[in-house]
Short mmCIF file of C-alpha atoms in Angstrom, two decimals:
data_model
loop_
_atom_site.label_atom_id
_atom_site.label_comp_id
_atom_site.label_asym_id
_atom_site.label_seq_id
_atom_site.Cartn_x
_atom_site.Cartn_y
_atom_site.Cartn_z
CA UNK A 1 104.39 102.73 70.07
CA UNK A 2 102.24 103.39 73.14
CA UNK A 3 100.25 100.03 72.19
CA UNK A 4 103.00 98.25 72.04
CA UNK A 5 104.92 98.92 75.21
CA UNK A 6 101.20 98.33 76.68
CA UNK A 7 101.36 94.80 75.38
CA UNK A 8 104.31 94.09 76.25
CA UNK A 9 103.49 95.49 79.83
CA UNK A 10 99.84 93.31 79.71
CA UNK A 11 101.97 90.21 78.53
CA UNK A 12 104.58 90.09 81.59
CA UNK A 13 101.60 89.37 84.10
CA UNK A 14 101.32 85.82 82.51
CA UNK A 15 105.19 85.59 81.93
CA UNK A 16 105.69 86.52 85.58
CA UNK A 17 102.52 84.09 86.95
CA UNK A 18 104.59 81.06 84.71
CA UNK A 19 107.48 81.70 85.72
CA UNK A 20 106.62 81.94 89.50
CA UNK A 21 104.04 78.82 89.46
CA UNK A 22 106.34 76.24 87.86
CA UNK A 23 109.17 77.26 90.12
CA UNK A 24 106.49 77.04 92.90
CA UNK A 25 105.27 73.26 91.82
CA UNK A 26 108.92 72.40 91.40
CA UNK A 27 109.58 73.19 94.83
CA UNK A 28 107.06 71.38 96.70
CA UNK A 29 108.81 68.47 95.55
CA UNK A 30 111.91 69.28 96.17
CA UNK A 31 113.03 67.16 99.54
CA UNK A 32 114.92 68.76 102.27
CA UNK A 33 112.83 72.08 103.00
CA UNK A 34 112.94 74.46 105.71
CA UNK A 35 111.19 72.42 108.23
CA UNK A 36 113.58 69.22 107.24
CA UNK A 37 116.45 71.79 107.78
CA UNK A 38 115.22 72.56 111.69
CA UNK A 39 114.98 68.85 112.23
CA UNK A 40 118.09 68.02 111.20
CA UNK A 41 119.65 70.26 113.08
CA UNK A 42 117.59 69.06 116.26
CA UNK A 43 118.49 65.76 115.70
CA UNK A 44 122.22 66.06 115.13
CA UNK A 45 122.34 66.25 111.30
CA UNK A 46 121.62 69.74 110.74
CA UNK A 47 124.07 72.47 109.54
CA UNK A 48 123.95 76.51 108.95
CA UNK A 49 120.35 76.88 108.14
CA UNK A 50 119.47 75.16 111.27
CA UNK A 51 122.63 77.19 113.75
CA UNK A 52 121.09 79.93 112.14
CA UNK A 53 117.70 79.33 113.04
CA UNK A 54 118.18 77.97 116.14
CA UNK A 55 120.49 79.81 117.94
CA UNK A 56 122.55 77.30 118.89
CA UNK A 57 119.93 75.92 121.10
CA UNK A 58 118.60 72.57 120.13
CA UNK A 59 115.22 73.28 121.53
CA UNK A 60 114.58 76.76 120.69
CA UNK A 61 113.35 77.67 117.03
CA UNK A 62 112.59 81.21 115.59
CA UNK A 63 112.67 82.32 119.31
CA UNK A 64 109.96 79.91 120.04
CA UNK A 65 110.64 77.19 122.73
CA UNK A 66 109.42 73.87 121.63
CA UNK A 67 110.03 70.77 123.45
CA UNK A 68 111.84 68.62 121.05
CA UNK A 69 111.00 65.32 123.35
CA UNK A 70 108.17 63.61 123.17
CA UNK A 71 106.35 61.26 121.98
CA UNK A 72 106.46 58.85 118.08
CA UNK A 73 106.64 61.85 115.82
CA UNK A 74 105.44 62.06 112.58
CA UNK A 75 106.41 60.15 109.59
CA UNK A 76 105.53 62.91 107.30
CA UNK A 77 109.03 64.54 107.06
CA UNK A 78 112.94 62.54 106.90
CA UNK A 79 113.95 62.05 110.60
CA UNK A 80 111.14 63.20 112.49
CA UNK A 81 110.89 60.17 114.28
CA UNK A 82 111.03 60.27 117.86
CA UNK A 83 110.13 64.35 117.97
CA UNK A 84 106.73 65.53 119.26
CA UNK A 85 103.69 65.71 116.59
CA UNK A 86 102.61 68.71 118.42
CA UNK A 87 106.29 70.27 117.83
CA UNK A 88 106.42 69.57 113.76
CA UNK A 89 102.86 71.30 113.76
CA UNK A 90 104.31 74.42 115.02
CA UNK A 91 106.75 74.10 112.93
CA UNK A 92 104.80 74.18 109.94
CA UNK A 93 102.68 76.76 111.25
CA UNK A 94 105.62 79.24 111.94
CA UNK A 95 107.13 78.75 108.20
CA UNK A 96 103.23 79.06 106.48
CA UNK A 97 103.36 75.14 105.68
CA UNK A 98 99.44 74.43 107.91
CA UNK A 99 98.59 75.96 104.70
CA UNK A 100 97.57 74.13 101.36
CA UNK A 101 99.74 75.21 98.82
CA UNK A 102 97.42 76.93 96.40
CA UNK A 103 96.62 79.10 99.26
CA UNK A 104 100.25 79.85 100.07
CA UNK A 105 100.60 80.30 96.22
CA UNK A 106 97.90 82.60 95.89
CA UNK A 107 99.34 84.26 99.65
CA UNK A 108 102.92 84.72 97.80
CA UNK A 109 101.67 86.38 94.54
CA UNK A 110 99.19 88.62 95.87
CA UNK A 111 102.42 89.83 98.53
CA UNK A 112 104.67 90.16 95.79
CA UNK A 113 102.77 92.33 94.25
CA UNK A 114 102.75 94.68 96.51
CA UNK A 115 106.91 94.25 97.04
CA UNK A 116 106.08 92.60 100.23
CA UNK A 117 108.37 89.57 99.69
CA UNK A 118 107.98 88.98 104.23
CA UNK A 119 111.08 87.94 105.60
CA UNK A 120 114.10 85.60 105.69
CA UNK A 121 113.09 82.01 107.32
CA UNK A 122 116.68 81.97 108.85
CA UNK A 123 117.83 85.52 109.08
CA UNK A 124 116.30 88.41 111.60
CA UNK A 125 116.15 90.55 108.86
CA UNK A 126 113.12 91.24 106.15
CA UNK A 127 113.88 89.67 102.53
CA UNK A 128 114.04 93.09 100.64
CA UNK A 129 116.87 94.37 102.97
CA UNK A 130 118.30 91.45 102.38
CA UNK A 131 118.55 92.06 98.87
CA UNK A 132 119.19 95.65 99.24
CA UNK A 133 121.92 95.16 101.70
CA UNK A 134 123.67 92.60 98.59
CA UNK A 135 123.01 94.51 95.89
CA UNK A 136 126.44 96.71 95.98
CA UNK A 137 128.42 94.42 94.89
CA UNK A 138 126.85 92.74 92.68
CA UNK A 139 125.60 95.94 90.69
CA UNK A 140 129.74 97.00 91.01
CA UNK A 141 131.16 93.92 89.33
CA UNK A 142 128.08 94.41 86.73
CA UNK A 143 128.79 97.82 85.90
CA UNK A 144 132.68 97.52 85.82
CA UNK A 145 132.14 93.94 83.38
CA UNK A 146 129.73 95.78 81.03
CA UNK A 147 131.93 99.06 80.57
CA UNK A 148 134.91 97.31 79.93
CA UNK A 149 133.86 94.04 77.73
CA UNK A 150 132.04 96.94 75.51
CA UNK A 151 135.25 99.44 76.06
CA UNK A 152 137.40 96.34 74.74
CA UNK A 153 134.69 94.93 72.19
CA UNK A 154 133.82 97.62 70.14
CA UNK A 155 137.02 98.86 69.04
CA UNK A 156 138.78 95.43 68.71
CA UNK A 157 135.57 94.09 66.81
CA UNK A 158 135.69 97.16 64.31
CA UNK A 159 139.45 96.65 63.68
CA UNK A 160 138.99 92.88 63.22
CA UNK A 161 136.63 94.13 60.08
CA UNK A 162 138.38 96.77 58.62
CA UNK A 163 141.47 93.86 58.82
CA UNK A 164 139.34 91.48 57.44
CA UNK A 165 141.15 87.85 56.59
CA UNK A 166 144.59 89.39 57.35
CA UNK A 167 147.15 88.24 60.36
CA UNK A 168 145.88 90.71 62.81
CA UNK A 169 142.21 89.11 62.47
CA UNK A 170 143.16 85.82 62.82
CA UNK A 171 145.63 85.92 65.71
CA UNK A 172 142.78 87.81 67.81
CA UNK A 173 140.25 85.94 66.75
CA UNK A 174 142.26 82.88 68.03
CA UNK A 175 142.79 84.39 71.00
CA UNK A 176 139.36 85.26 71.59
CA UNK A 177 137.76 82.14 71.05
CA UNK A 178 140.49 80.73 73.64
CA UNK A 179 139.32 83.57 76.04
CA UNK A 180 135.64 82.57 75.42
CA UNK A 181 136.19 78.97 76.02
CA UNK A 182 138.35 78.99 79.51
CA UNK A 183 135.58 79.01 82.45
CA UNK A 184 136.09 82.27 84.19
CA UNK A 185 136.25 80.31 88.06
CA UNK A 186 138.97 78.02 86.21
CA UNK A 187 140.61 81.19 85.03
CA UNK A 188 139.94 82.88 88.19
CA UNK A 189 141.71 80.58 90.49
CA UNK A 190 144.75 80.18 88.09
CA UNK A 191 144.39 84.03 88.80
CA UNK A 192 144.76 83.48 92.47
CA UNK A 193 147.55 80.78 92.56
CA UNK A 194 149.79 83.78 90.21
CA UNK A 195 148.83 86.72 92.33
CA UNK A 196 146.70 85.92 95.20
CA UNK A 197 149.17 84.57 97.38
CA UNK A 198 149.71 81.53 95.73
CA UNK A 199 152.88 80.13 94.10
CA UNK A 200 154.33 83.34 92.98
CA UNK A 201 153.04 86.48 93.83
CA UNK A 202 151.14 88.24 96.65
CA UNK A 203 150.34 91.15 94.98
CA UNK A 204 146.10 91.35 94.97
CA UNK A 205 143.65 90.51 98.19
CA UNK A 206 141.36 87.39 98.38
CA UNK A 207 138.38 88.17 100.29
CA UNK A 208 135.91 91.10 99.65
CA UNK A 209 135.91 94.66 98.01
CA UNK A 210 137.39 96.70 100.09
CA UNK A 211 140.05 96.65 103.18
CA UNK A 212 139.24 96.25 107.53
CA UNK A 213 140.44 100.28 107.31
CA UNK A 214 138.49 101.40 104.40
CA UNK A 215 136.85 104.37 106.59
CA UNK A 216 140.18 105.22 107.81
CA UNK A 217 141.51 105.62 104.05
CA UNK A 218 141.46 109.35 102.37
CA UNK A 219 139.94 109.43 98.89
CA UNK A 220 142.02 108.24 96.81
CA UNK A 221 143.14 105.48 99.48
CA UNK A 222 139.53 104.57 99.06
CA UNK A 223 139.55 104.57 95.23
CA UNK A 224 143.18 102.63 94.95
CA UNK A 225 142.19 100.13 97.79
CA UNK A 226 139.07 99.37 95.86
CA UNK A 227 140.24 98.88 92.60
CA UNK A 228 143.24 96.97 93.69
CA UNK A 229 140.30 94.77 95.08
CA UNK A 230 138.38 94.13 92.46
CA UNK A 231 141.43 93.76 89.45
CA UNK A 232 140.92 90.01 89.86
CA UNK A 233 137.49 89.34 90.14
CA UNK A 234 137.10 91.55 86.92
CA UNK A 235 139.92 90.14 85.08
CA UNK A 236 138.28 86.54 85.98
CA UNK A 237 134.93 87.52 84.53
CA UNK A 238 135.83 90.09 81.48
CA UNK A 239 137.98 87.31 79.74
CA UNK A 240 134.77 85.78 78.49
CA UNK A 241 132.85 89.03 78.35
CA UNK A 242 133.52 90.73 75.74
CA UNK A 243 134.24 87.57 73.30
CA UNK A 244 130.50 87.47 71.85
CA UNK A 245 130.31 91.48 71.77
CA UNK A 246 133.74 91.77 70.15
CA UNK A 247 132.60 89.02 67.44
CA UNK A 248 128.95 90.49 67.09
CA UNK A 249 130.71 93.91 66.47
CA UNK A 250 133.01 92.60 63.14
CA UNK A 251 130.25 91.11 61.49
CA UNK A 252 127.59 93.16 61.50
CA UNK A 253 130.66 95.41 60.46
CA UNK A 254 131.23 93.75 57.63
CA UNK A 255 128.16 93.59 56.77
CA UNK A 256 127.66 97.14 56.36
CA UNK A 257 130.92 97.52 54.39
CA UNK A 258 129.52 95.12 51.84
CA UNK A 259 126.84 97.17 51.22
CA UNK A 260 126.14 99.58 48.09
CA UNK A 261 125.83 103.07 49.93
CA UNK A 262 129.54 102.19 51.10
CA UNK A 263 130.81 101.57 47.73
CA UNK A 264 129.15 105.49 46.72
CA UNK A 265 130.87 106.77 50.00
CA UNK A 266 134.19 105.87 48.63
CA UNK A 267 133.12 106.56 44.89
CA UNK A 268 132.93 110.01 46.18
CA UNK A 269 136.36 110.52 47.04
CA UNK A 270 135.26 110.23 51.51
CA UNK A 271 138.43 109.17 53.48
CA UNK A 272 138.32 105.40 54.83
CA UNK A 273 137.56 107.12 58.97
CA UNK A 274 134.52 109.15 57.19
CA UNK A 275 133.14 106.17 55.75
CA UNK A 276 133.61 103.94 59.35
CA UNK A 277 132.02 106.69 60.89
CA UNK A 278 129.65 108.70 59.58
CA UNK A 279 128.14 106.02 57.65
CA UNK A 280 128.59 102.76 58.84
CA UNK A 281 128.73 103.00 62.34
CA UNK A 282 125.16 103.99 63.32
CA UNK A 283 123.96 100.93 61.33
CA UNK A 284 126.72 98.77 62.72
CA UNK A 285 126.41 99.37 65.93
CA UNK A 286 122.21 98.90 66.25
CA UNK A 287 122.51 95.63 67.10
CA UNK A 288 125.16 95.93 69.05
CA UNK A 289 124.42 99.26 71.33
CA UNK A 290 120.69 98.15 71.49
CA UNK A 291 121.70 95.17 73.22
CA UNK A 292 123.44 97.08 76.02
CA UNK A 293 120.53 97.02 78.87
CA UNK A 294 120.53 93.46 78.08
CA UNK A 295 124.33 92.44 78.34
CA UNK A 296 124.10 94.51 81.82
CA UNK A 297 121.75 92.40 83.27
CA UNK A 298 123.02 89.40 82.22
CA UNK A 299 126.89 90.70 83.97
CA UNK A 300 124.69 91.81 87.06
CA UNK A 301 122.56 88.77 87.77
CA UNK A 302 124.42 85.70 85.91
CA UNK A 303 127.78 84.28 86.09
CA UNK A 304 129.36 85.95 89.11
CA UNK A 305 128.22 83.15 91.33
CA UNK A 306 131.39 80.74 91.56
CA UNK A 307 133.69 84.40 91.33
CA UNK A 308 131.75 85.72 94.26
CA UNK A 309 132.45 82.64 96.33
CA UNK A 310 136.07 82.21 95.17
CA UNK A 311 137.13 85.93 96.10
CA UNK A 312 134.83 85.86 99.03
CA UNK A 313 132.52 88.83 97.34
CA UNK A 314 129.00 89.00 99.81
CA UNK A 315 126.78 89.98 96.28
CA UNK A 316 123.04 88.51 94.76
CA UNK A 317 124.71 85.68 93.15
CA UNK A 318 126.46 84.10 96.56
CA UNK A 319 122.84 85.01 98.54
CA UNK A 320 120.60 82.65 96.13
CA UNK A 321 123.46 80.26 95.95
CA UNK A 322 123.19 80.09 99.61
CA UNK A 323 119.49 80.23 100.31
CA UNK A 324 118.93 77.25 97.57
CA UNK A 325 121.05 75.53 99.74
CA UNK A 326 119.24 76.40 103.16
CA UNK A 327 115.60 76.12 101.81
CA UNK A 328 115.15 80.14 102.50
CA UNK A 329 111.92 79.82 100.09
CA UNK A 330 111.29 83.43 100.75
CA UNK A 331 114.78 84.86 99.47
CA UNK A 332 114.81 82.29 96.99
CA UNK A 333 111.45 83.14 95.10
CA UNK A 334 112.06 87.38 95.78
CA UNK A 335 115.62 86.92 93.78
CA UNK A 336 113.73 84.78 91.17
CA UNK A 337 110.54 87.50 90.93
CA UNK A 338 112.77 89.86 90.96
CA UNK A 339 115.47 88.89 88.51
CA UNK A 340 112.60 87.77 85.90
CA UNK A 341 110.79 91.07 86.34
CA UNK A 342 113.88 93.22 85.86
CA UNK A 343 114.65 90.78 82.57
CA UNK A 344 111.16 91.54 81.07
CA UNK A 345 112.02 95.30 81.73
CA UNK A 346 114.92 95.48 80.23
CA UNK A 347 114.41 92.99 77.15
CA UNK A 348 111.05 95.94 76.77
CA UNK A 349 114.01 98.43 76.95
CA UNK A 350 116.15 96.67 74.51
CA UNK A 351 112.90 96.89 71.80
CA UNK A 352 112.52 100.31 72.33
CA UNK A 353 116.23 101.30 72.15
CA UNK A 354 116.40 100.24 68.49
CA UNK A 355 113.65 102.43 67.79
CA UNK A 356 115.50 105.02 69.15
CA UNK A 357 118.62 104.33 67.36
CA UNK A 358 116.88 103.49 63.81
CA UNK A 359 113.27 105.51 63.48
CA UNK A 360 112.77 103.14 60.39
CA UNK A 361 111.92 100.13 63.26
CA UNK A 362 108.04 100.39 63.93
CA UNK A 363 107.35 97.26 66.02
CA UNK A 364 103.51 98.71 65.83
CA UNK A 365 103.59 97.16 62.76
CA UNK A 366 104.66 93.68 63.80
CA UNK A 367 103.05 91.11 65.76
CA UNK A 368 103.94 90.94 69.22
#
C-alpha cells in the first residue's frame, strides 16, 4: 500500500503542472485583464475592479500616482489610446506583466509551491487570507449539505430496496428524480418569494449567516439565529443532494440481496433486520461510505455559487465568481491550485477508504 499512495502522490505533480499550465495558456488569451480593468476605469468605462484599485482616484493606482495624460498611448491594450506609454509600462510592471509569460509561469509555480500564492491585485490583503477569511462559510454549507443528503440518503435508499417495485418505491423515486431535476437557484428563489419576504411569508432572512447582533446573542441565541439563517440556503441545495446518494444506496442494495450468502442468511432461520445488517450492509454501503470525502468536496467547492449570491452568503464560491470577473489572476489561480490539490487528496483518500472498509481491495495489485 505504501507504493501505491507514493504513486499516487508522484502522479499529482504532473496532474497539478496540467492543470495549472492550460488554465495559464487559456488565460493569456482571455481579453479584458487586470491592466484592461485599470484603464477602463481611467477612462470612464471601468467598474469595481478598477474603484477598487483605484481608490476612487482616476490617477492614482495601487497607491502609485501615475499621470494618466499624456501623450498617443499604446495600441497594445482596448482603450489605451490617448494615455501615456510610460503609464501602461508601470502598469504592467506593478501587476508582473514586463515579464514573458513562461517566466511568470515558472514565477507562479515555483511560489505556489511554497503556499506563497502573493497577494490580491485589487484587495490590500494577501491571497491566502483571502481565502482563509471565506472559507467559513463555505466549509458550513458543505458540512451541513453532506450530513444531511447522507442522513436522508441512506435510510430512504435502503427502504426503497427492501420495498423493491412496490408503491412506496415508486412514489419516492418519482419524487426524487423531480428533486434531482429542479436547479437548486430556481428552487432557491421560489424559496425566497414563499418565505423570504416575498409573496407570502417573512419568516427566514436574506442576506448572510448570521444577524448585525450576533455577539450580543447568548448561546443558544447564537445557535437558533444561525440555523434560522441557513434553513434556506440548505433546503435550496440538499433537494438535489442526496438524489444520486439515495439512488446509489438502493441498488447496490439490491444487489447484495440478490446474492447467495443472503439466501443462506435467511435459510438459517436470521430475522429480515439481521440479514440488512449484519450482512448486507458493510458490502452495501462500500461504495457508498467510501465515497464520502468525495461527495464533501464536491458540496464544499461546487454548486453553492448562484446560492451564495442569491442569499448574499460571502463563501469560496462567490470570491472566484467575483475575481473571474475582475481579472484577480492571483485569487483566481490559488482557488484553482487549491481546489485541484485538495481533489487529488481526497479522490487518494477515497482509494484508501475502501481498503479500509473491505481488506479484500489490494490496489497494489492493480495498475495505477
Amino acid at each position: 500500500m505504501g507504493a501505491y499512495i507514493l504513486r499516487r502522490i508522484l502522479l499529482m505533480i504532473p496532474t497539478l503542472f496540467g492543470i495549472m499550465a492550460i488554465s495559464f495558456a487559456v488565460i493569456q488569451f482571455a481579453p479584458g485583464g487586470p491592466v484592461e480593468q485599470v484603464i477602463a476605469k481611467l477612462t470612464g468605462q471601468g467598474g469595481d475592479a478598477g474603484d477598487r484599485l483605484s481608490g476612487g482616484s482616476g490617477g492614482d493606482v495601487g497607491g502609485n500616482n501615475f499621470d494618466a495624460s499624456g501623450s498617443e498611448g499604446s495600441s497594445k491594450y482596448r482603450g489605451a489610446q490617448g494615455l501615456d506609454p510610460e503609464f501602461i509600462a508601470k502598469l504592467e510592471k506593478q501587476f508582473g506583466f514586463d515579464k514573458p509569460p513562461l517566466e511568470r509561469f515558472g514565477m507562479m509555480l515555483w511560489n505556489y509551491a511554497r503556499f506563497d500564492f502573493g497577494d490580491s491585485y485589487f484587495r490590500d490583503i494577501s491571497v491566502l487570507d483571502l481565502i482563509i477569511s471565506k472559507m467559513p462559510v463555505s466549509i458550513s454549507l458543505g458540512i451541513w449539505i453532506t450530513l444531511l443528503s447522507y442522513l436522508i440518503s441512506i435510510p430512504l435508499g435502503i427502504r426503497k430496496a427492501v420495498k423493491d417495485g412496490s408503491t412506496f418505491d415508486i412514489w419516492t423515486s418519482g419524487v426524487i428524480i423531480v428533486g434531482y431535476a429542479i436547479p437548486a437557484f430556481l428552487f432557491a428563489i421560489l424559496l425566497m418569494v414563499l418565505f423570504a419576504g416575498g409573496s407570502f411569508f417573512d419568516w427566514f432572512p436574506l442576506r448572510g449567516l448570521t444577524s448585525e447582533n450576533f455577539d450580543q446573542l447568548s448561546l443558544g441565541g447564537k445557535v437558533v439565529d444561525y440555523l434560522w439563517h441557513i434553513t434556506l440556503p440548505l433546503a435550496a441545495l440538499v433537494l438535489s443532494a442526496f438524489a444520486t446518494t439515495t439512488l446509489l444506496t438502493k441498488n447496490s442494495f439490491l444487489d447484495e440481496i440478490r446474492k447467495q450468502y443472503v439466501v443462506t442468511a435467511r435459510a438459517k432461520g436470521l430475522s429480515q433486520r439481521q440479514v440488512l445488517y449484519g450482512h448486507v450492509f458493510r458490502n452495501a454501503m462500500l461504495i457508498v461510505i467510501a465515497g464520502f470525502p468525495g461527495a464533501f468536496i464536491s458540496a464544499f467547492f461546487t454548486g453553492s455559487l448562484l446560492i451564495e449570491n442569491i442569499f448574499s452568503l460571502d463563501g469560496l464560491g462567490l470570491l472566484g465568481f467575483r475575481s473571474v470577473l475582475d481579472r484577480d489572476y492571483p485569487v483566481v489561480f490559488a482557488n484553482l491550485y487549491i481546489f485541484s490539490l485538495m481533489g487529488l487528496i481526497v479522490g487518494l483518500i477515497s482509494d484508501l477508504t475502501y481498503t479500509w472498509i473491505d481488506p479484500r481491495i489490494d490496489f497494489e495489485r492493480r495498475d495505477v
